[in-house]
PDB file of C-alpha atoms in Angstrom:
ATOM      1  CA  UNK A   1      85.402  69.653  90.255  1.00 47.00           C
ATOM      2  CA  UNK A   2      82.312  69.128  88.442  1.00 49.00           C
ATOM      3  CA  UNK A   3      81.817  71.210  85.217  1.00 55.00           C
ATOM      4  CA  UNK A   4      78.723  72.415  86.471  1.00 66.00           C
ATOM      5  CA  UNK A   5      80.523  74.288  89.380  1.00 76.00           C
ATOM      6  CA  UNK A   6      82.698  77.450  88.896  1.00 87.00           C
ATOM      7  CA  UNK A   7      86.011  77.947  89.262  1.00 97.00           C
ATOM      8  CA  UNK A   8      87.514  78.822  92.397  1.00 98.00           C
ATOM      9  CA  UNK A   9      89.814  81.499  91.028  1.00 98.00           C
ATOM     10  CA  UNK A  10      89.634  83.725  87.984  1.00 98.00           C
ATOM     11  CA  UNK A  11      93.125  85.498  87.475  1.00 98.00           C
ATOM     12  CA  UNK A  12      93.084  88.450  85.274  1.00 98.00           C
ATOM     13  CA  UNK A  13      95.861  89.984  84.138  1.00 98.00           C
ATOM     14  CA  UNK A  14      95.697  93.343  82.212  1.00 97.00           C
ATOM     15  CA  UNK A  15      98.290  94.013  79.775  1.00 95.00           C
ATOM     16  CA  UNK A  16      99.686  96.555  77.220  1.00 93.00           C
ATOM     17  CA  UNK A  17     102.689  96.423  75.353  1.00 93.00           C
ATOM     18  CA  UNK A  18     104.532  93.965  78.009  1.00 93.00           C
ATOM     19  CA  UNK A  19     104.897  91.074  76.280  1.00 95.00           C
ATOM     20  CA  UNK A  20     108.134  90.083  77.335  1.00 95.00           C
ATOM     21  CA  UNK A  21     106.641  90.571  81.344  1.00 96.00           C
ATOM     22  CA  UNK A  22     103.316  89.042  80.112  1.00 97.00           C
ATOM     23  CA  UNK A  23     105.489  86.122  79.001  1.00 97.00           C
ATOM     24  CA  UNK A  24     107.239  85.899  82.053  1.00 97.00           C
ATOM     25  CA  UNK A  25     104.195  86.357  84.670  1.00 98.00           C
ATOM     26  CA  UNK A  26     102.143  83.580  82.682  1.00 98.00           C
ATOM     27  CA  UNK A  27     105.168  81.216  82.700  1.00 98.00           C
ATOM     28  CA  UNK A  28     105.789  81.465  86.261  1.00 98.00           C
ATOM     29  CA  UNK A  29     102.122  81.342  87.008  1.00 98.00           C
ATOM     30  CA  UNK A  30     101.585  77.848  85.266  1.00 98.00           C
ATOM     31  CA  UNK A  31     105.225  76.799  86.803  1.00 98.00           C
ATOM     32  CA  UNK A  32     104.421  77.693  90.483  1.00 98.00           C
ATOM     33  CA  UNK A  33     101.183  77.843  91.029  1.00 98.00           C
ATOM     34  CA  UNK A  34      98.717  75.987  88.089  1.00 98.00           C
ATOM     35  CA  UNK A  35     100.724  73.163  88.256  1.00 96.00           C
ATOM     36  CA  UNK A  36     100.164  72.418  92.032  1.00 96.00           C
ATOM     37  CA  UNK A  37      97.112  73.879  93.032  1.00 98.00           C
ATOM     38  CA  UNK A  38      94.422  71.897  94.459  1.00 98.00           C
ATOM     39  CA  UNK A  39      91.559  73.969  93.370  1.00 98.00           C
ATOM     40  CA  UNK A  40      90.768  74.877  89.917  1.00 98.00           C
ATOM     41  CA  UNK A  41      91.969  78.188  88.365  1.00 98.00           C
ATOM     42  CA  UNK A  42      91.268  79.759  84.920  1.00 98.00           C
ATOM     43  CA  UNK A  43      93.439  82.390  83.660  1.00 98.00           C
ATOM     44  CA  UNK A  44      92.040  85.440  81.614  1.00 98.00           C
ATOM     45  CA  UNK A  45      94.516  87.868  80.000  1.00 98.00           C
ATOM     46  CA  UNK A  46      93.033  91.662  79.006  1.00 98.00           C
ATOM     47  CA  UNK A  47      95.114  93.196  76.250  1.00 96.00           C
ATOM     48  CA  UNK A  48      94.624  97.233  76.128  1.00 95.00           C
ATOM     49  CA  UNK A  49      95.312  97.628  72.725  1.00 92.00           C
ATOM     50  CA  UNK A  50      98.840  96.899  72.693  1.00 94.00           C
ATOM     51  CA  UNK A  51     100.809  97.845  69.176  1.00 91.00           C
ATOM     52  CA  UNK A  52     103.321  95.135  70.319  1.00 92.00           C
ATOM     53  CA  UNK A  53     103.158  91.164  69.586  1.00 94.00           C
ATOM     54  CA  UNK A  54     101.402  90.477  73.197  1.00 95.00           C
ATOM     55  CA  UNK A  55      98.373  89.055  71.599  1.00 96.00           C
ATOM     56  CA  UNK A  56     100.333  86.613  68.860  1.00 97.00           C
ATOM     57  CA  UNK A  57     102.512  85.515  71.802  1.00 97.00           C
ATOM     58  CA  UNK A  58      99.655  84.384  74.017  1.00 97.00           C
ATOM     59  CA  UNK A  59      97.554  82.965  71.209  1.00 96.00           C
ATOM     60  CA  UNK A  60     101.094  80.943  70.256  1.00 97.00           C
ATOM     61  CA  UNK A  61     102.438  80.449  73.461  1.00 97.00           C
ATOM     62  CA  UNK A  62      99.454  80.074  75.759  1.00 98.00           C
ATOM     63  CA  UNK A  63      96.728  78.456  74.690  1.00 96.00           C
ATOM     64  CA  UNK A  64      95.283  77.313  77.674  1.00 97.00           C
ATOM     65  CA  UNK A  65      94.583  81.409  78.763  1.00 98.00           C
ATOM     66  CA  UNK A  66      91.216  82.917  78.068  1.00 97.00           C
ATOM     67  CA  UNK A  67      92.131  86.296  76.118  1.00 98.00           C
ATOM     68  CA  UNK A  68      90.405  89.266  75.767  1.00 98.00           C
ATOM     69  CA  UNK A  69      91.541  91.657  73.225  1.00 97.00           C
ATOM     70  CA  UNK A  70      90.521  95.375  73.354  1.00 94.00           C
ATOM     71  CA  UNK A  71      90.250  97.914  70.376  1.00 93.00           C
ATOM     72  CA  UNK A  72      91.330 100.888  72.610  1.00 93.00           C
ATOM     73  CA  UNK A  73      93.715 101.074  75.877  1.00 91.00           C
ATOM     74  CA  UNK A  74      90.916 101.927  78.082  1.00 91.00           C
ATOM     75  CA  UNK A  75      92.758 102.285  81.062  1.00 90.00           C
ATOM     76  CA  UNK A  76      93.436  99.718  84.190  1.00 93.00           C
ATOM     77  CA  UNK A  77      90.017 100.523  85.854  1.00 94.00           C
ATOM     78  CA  UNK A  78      88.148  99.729  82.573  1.00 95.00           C
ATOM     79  CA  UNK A  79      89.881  97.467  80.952  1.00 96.00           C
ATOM     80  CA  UNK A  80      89.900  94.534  84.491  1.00 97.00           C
ATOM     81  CA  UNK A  81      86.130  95.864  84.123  1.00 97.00           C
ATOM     82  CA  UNK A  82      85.693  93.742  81.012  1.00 97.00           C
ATOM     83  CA  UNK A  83      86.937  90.517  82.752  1.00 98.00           C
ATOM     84  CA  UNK A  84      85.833  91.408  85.785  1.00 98.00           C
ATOM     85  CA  UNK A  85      82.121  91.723  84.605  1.00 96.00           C
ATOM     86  CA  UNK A  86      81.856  87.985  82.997  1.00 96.00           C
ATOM     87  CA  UNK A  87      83.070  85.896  85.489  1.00 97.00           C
ATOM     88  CA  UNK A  88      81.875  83.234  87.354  1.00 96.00           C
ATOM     89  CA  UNK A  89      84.659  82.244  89.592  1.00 98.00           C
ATOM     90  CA  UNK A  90      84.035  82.588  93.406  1.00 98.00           C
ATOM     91  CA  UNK A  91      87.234  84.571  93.564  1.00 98.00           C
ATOM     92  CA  UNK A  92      88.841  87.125  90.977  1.00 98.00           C
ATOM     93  CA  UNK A  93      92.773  87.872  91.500  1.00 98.00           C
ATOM     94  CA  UNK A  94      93.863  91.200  89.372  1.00 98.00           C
ATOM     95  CA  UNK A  95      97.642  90.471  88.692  1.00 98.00           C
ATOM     96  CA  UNK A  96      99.992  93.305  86.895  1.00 96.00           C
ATOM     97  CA  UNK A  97     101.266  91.551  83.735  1.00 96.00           C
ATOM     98  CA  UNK A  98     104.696  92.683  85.205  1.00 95.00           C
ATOM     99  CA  UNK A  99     104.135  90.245  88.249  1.00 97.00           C
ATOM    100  CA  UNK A 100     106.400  87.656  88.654  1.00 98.00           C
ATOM    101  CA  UNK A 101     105.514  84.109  90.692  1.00 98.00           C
ATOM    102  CA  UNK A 102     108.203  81.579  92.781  1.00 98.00           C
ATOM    103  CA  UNK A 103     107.620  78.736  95.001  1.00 97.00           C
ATOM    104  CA  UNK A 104     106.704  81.302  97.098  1.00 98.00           C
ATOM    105  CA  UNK A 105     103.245  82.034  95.527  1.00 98.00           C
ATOM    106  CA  UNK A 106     101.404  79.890  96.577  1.00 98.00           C
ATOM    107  CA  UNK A 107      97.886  81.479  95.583  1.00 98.00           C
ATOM    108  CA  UNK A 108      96.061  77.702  97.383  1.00 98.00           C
ATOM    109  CA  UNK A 109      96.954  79.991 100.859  1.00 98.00           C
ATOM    110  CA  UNK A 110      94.814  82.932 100.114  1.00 98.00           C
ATOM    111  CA  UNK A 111      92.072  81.026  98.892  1.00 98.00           C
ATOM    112  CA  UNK A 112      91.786  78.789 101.481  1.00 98.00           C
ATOM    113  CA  UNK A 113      92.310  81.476 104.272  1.00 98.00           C
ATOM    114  CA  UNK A 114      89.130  83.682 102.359  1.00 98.00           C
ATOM    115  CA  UNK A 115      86.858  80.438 102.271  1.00 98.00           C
ATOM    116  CA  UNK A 116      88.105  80.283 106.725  1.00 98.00           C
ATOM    117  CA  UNK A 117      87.362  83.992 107.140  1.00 98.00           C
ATOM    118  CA  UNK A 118      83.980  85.049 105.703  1.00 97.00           C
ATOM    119  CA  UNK A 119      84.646  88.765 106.635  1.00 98.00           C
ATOM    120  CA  UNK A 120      87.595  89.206 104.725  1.00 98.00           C
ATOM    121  CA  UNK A 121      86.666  91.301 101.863  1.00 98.00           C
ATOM    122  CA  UNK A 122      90.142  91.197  99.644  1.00 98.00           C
ATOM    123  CA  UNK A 123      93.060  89.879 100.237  1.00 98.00           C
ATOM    124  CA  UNK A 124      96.225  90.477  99.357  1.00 98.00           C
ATOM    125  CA  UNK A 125     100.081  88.534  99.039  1.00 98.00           C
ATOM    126  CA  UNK A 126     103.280  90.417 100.281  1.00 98.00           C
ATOM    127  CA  UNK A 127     104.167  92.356  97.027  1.00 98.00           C
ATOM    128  CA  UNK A 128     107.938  92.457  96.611  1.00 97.00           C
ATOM    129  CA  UNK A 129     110.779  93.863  94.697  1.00 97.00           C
ATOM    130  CA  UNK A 130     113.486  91.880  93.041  1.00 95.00           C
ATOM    131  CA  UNK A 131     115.642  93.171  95.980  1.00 95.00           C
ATOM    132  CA  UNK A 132     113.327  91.184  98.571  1.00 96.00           C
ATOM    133  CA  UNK A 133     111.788  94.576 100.435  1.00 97.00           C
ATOM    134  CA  UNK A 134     108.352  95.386 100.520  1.00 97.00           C
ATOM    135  CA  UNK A 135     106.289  96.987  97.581  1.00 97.00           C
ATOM    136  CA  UNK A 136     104.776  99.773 100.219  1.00 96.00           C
ATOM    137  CA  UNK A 137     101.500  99.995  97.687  1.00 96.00           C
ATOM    138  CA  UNK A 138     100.452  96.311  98.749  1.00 98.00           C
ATOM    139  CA  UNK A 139      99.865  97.424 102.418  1.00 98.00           C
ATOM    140  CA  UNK A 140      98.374 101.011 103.082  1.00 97.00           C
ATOM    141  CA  UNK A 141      96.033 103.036 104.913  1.00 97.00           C
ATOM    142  CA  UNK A 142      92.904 105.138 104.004  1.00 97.00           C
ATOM    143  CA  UNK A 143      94.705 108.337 102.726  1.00 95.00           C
ATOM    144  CA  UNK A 144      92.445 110.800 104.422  1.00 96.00           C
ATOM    145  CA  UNK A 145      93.392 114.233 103.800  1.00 95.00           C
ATOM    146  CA  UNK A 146      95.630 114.403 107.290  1.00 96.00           C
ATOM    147  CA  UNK A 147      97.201 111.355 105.668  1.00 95.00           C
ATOM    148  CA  UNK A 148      97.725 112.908 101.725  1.00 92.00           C
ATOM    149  CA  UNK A 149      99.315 115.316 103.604  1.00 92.00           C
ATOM    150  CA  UNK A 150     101.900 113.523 105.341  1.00 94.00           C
ATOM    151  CA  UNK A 151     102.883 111.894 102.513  1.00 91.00           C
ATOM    152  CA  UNK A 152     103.131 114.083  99.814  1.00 88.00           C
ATOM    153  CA  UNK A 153     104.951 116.367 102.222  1.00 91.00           C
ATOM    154  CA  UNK A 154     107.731 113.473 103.263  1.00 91.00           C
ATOM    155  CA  UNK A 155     107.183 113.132 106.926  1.00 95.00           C
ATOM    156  CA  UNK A 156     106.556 109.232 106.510  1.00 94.00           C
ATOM    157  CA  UNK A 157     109.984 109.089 105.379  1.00 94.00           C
ATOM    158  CA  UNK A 158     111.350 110.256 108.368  1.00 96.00           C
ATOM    159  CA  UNK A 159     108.895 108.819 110.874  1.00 97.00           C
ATOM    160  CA  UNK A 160     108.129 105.598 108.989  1.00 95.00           C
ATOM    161  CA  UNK A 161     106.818 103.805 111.953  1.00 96.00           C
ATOM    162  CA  UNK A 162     104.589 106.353 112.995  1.00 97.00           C
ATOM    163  CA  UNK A 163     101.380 106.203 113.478  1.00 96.00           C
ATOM    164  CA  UNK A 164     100.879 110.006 113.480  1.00 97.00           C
ATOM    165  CA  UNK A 165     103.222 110.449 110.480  1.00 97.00           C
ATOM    166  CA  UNK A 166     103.537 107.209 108.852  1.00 96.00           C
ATOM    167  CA  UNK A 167      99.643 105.787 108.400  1.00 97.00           C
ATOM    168  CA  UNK A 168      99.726 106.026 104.282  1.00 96.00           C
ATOM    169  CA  UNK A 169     102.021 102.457 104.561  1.00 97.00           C
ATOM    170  CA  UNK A 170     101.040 101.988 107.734  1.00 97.00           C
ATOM    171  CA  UNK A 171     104.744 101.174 108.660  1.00 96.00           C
ATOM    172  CA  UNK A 172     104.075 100.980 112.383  1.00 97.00           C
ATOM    173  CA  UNK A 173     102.361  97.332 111.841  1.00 97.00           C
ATOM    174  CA  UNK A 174     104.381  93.887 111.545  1.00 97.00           C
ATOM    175  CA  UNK A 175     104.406  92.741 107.929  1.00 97.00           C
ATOM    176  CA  UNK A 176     105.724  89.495 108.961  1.00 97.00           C
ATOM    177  CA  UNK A 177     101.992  88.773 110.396  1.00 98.00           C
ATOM    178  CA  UNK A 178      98.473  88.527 108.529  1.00 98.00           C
ATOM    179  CA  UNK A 179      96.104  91.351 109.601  1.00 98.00           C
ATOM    180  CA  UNK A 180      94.197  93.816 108.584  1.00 98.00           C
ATOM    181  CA  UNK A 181      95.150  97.187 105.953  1.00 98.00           C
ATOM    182  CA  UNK A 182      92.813  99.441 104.470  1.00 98.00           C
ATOM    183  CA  UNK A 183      94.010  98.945 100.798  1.00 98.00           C
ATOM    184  CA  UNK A 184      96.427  96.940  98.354  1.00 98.00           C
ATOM    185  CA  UNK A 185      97.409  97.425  95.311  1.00 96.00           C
ATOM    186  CA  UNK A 186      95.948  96.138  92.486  1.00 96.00           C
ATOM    187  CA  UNK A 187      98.911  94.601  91.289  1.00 96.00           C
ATOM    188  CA  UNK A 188      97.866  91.477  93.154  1.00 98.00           C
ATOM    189  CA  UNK A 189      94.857  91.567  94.411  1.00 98.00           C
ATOM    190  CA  UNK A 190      92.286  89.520  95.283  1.00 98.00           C
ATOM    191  CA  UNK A 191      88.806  89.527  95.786  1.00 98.00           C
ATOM    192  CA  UNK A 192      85.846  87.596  96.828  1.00 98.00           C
ATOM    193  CA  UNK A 193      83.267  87.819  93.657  1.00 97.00           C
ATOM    194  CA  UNK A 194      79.978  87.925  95.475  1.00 96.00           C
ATOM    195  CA  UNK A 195      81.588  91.483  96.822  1.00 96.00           C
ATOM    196  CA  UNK A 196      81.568  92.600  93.659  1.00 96.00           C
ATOM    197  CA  UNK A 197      78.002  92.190  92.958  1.00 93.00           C
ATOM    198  CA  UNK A 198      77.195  94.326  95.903  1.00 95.00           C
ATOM    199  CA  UNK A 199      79.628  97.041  95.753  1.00 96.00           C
ATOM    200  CA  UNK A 200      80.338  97.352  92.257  1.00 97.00           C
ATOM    201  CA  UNK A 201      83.450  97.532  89.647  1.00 97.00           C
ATOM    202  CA  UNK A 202      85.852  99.466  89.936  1.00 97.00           C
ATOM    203  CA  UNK A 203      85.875 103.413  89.491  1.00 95.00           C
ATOM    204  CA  UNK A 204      86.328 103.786  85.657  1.00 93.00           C
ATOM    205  CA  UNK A 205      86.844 107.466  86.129  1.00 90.00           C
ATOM    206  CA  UNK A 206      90.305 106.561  87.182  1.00 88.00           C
ATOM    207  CA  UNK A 207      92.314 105.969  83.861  1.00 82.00           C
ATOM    208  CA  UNK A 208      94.971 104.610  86.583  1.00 82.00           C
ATOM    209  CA  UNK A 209      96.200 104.494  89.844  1.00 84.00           C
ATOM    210  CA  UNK A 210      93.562 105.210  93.100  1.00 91.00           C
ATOM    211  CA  UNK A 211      90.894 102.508  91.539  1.00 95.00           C
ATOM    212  CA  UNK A 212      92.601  99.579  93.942  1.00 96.00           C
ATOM    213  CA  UNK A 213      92.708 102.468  96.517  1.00 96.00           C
ATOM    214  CA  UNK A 214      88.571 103.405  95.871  1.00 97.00           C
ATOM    215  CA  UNK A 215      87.751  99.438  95.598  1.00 98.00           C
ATOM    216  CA  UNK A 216      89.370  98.878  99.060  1.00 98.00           C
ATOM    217  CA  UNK A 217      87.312 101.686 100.767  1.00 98.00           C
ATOM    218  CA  UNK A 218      83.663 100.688  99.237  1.00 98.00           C
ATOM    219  CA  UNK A 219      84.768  97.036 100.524  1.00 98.00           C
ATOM    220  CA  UNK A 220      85.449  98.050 103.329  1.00 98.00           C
ATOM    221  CA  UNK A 221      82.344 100.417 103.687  1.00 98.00           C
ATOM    222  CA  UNK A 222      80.247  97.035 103.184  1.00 97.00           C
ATOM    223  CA  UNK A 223      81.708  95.820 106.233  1.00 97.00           C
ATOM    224  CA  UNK A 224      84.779  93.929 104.816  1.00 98.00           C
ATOM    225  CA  UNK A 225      87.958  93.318 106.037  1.00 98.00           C
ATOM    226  CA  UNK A 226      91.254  93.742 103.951  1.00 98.00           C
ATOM    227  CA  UNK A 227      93.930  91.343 105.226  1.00 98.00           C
ATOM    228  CA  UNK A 228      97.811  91.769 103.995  1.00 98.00           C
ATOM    229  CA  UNK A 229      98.580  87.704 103.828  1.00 98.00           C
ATOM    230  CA  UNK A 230     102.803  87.775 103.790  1.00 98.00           C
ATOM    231  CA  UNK A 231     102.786  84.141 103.692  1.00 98.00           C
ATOM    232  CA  UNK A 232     102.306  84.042 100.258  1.00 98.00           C
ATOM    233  CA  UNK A 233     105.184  86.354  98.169  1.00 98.00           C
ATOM    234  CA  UNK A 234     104.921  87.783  94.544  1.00 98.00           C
ATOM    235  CA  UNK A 235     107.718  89.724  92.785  1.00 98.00           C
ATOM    236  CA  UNK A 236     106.736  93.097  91.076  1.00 97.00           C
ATOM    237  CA  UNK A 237     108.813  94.355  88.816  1.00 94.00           C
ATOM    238  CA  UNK A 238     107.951  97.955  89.391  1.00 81.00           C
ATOM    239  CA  UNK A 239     107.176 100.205  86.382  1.00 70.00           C
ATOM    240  CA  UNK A 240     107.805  97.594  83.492  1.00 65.00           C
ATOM    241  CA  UNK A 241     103.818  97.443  83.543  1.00 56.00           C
ATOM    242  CA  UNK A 242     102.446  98.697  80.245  1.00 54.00           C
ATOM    243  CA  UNK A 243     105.497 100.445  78.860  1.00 50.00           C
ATOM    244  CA  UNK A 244     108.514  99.046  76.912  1.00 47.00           C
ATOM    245  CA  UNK A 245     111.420 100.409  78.792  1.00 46.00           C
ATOM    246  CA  UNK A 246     112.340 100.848  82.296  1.00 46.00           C
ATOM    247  CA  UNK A 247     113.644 104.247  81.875  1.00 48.00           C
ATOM    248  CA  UNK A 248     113.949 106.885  84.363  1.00 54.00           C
ATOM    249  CA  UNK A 249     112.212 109.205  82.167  1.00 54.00           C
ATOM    250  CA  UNK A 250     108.990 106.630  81.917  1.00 52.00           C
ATOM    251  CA  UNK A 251     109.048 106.265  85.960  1.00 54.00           C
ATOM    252  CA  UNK A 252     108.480 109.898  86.795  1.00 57.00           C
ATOM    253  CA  UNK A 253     106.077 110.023  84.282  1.00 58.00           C
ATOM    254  CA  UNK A 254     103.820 107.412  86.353  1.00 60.00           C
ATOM    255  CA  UNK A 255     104.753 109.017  89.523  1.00 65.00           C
ATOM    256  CA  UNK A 256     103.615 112.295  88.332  1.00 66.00           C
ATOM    257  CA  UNK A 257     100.339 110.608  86.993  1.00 67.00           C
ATOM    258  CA  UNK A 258      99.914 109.142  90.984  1.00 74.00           C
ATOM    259  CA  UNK A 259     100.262 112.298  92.789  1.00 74.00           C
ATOM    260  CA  UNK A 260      97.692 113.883  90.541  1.00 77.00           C
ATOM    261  CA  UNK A 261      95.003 110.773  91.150  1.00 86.00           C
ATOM    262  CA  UNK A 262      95.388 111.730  94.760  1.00 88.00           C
ATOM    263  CA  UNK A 263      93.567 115.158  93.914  1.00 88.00           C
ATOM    264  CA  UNK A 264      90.834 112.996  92.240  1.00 90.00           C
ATOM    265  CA  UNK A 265      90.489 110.426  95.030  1.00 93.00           C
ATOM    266  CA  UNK A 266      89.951 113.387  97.556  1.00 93.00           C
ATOM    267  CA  UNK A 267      87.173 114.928  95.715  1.00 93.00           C
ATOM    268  CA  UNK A 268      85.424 111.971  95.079  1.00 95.00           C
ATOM    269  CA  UNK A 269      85.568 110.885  98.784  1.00 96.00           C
ATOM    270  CA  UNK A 270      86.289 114.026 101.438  1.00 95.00           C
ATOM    271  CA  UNK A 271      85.715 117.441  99.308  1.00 94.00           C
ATOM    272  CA  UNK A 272      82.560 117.861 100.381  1.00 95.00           C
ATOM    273  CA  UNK A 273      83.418 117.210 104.214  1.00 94.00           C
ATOM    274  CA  UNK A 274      85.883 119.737 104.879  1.00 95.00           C
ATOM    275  CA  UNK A 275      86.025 123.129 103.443  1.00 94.00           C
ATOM    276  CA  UNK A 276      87.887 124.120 100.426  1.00 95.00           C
ATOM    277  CA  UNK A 277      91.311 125.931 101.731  1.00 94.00           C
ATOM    278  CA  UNK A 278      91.628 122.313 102.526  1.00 94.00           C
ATOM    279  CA  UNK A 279      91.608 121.003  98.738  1.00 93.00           C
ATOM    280  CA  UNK A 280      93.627 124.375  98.206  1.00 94.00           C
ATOM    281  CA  UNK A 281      96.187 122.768 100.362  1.00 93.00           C
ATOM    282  CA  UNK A 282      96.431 119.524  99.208  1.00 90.00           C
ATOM    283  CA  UNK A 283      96.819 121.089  95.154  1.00 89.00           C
ATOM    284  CA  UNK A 284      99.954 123.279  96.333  1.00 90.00           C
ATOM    285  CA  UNK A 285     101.070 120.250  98.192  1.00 87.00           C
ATOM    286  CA  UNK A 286     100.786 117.786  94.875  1.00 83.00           C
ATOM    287  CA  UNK A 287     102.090 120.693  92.325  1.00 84.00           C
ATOM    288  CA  UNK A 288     105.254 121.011  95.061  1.00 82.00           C
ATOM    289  CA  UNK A 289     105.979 117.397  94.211  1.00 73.00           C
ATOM    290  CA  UNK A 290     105.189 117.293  90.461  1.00 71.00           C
ATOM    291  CA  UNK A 291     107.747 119.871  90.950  1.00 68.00           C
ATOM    292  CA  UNK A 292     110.139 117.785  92.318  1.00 58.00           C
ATOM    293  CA  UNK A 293     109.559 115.135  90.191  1.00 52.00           C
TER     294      UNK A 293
END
C-alpha cells in the first residue's frame, strides 16, 4: 500500500496492569493475524497508568506497536478516546488487552465483509471463553427498560431462547450465522472510522462498562447495522482485564460495577420517556442483585 494511503485497520488495545495478558494478546496478534494479513494493520497500545512493568515490556518486547502512555487510569471510555481520536485508519478494532488470538482470528474476514456491506456500522467476532462457549456480551440486544428488567431479575436464565424473556443476549437467534445484534462488547470490536466522525466517541461519562453498549445504539441511530460475524473467533479471558488476579473477590467487584452502569445507561437514554416509579423499579431491581452479589 502506498504510504500516502491509511491503514486499513487501527487495533487499539487499552491496558492497565495486565502485562502478562498484554503480552499474550500482542503475541498472538502478530502470530495469527499480522503475519498473514493481506491488508495493512498498525497496532496502538493505551496504557491507563499501570504501576506494573506493561510499558517496559512493550517498549522491550514490541517495538513495532505504537504506545500511548497515560498519566492517570482514565477509564475504558476515555482512555480508547485518546487513540481513537488520532487515527487515520479506515477501520478501528478496540481489543481487551486480555484477548487472546488463534488461527481462528482471522481479522482479513471482518474487514473484507465491512468494505462488501456499506451499512454495517460495527462489527463484531464470536467472543469466546477458554471453554469454547459464547461470551454472551459480544451479541446483545438494546436493554430497554422491559429488557433491564428481565435480566437483572433472572428470567433469561430460564427462558434463554425467548424472545419475550431472553432479548438482553438475544439467545433466540443462531450464533452459528452472521446477522444483525444491537450491541457487542467492546472487548473486540470493530468499527468503521468515518462512523466515528459522525456520531462521536464514546460516552466518557462511563468510567466502564455500558460505553460499547451507548456506541452501538448512536450507530445504530445513524442508520447502521451491527453484525455478530462467528466466522472469525477470539478468546477472552474474562476478568483478567486490568487487574492482577483472577480472584473471586475481584469478579464480583466488576459485576457489581455492571449492574450499577445499567442505572446510568437508563437515564441517559429512557428516563425521560417513562415515568419515574419506573427508574424506582429498576434501582430496587439492581440493589436486589448487588445484594446477591
Amino acid at each position: 500500500m502506498p504510504k500516502n494511503l491509511p491503514a486499513d485497520l487501527e487495533i487499539i488495545i487499552l491496558t492497565y496492569n495486565s502485562q502478562f495478558w498484554l503480552k499474550k494478546a500482542l503475541t498472538t496478534l502478530k502470530e495469527h493475524v499480522l503475519r498473514s494479513s493481506k491488508y495493512t494493520i498498525m497496532v496502538t497500545v493505551v496504557d491507563n497508568d499501570s504501576d506494573d512493568e506493561s510499558v517496559q515490556m512493550v517498549h522491550q518486547e514490541f517495538k513495532w506497536v505504537n504506545l500511548i502512555e497515560q498519566t492517570e487510569n482514565v477509564g475504558f471510555a476515555a482512555g480508547n478516546n485518546v487513540a481513537l481520536k488520532k487515527t487515520t485508519a479506515r477501520y478501528a478494532m478496540l481489543v481487551n488487552s486480555d484477548i487472546e488470538f488463534t488461527d481462528a482470528s482471522d481479522l482479513d474476514i471482518l474487514i473484507k465483509y465491512m468494505d462488501d456491506n456499506t451499512e454495517v456500522g460495527i462489527i463484531t467476532p464470536r467472543v469466546e471463553f477458554t471453554d469454547g462457549t459464547l461470551d454472551p456480551a459480544c451479541h446483545r440486544g438494546e436493554p430497554t427498560p422491559w429488557v433491564m428488567a428481565t435480566y437483572v431479575m433472572g428470567l433469561e436464565n430460564i427462558f434463554p431462547t425467548s424472545k419475550l424473556f431472553g432479548s438482553y443476549h438475544q439467545g433466540y437467534k443462531d450464533i452459528s450465522s452472521i446477522h444483525r445484534i444491537d450491541a457487542c462488547s467492546g472487548a473486540s470490536l470493530l468499527i468503521r472510522s468515518k462512523i466515528i466522525k459522525k456520531i462521536g466517541l464514546m460516552d466518557e461519562r462511563y468510567f466502564m462498562y455500558a460505553e460499547d453498549l451507548d456506541w452501538c445504539k448512536a450507530a445504530r441511530d445513524s442508520g447502521y447495522d451491527i453484525v455478530f460475524h462467528p466466522d472469525v473467533q477470539v478468546i477472552h479471558h474474562k476478568y483478567k482485564s486490568g487487574i492482577k488476579s483472577s480472584s473471586q473477590k475481584i469478579a464480583r467487584q466488576t459485576k457489581r460495577h455492571f449492574y450499577n452502569t445499567m442505572l446510568q445507561y437508563y437515564d441517559k437514554h429512557y428516563r425521560s420517556s417513562y415515568p419515574e416509579f419506573v427508574r424506582a423499579i429498576i434501582k430496587y431491581l439492581v440493589i436486589i442483585k448487588l445484594g446477591a452479589l
